[in-house]
Amino acid sequence: MKIEVTFTGDSITPQMVTNHAVVVIDVLRATSTMVTALANGAQEIIPCLTPEEAFQILGCAGEKPCLLGGERKAKIIPGFHLGNSPFDYPPEKVAGKIIIMTTTNGTKAFLNAAGAKLLLVGSLLNSGAVARELTQQTDDVILACAGTGGKFSYDDILAAGCIVHKVSRGNPEILISDSALMTRHIYEKHQHHLAEGLFQTYHGKRLLALGLKEDIEFCTREDFYPIVPVWQKGVIKIMDTTKGLMIY
């Protein structure tokens, strides 16, 4: 197995992900929020590209228990039920619900990587569970950082490095690309003070200016959830890691 890291959602192409296991990472905050929603009992997440598409899916859902979730410019979209903060998705709101989600960066990365052989949701919150699943794979791995506005984002790099660190530890046969090696070094520099590291970043400062310090602190909790969400046929659900299947 070889591990590569890409740094923006726009850099992901169908040709790149064919026959690869791909992990999409958007720490602040899309994948952190997806992991939290599913851990808190959401039935599934349907990522979509635009708010208009989300409203259209909701309109076709009939009696299904759906909620609209997401953001533009880090703020809740008008007419949506939920924003893009993990704190918007407690069990009492999302248990048993279908979340139709669109975000500025994260959901686009999923749609770009939809042709992957295996497509997982990664964050610091579930980095250990994702790393354990990847060690069971024989296909090459791409850790696909969503980035911010078409540019690389330090928070995603930290999470990618965290996963590389955990996958490669004790597994010398795994090949680490230069991009993956760089992210691992960055993570290892900050691993004992992740939140403080993110407070200094461009994306972190934007969220701090919006009063979202607690979001950053929460999103840097390593191994908070033991779940591995997986994308199949346009829907994200929790994987049964004993069988490699979705839990329905």
Coordinates of C-alpha atoms in Angstrom, one line a residue, residues 22-26 30-32 34-35 110 118-127 129-131 227-231 236-239:
V22 CA -9.9 7.7 -0.6
V23 CA -10.5 9.5 2.7
V24 CA -12.0 13.0 2.4
I25 CA -10.9 15.3 5.2
D26 CA -12.4 18.7 6.0
A30 CA -17.7 19.4 7.3
T31 CA -16.2 16.0 8.0
S32 CA -16.0 16.6 11.7
M34 CA -20.6 14.5 9.5
V35 CA -18.9 12.1 11.9
F110 CA -16.8 14.0 -1.9
L118 CA -13.7 3.0 -1.3
L119 CA -14.6 6.4 0.0
L120 CA -14.4 7.2 3.7
V121 CA -15.0 10.3 5.9
G122 CA -12.0 11.3 7.9
S123 CA -11.4 13.8 10.7
L124 CA -9.3 14.1 13.9
L125 CA -12.4 12.9 15.8
N126 CA -12.3 9.5 14.1
S127 CA -8.7 9.3 12.9
A129 CA -10.8 4.3 13.5
V130 CA -10.1 5.4 9.9
A131 CA -6.4 4.4 10.3
I227 CA -16.8 5.1 13.7
V228 CA -15.9 5.0 10.1
P229 CA -18.4 6.6 7.8
V230 CA -18.4 5.4 4.2
W231 CA -19.9 6.8 1.0
I236 CA -22.8 8.3 3.7
K237 CA -23.5 5.9 6.5
I238 CA -21.5 4.2 9.3
M239 CA -19.4 1.3 8.1

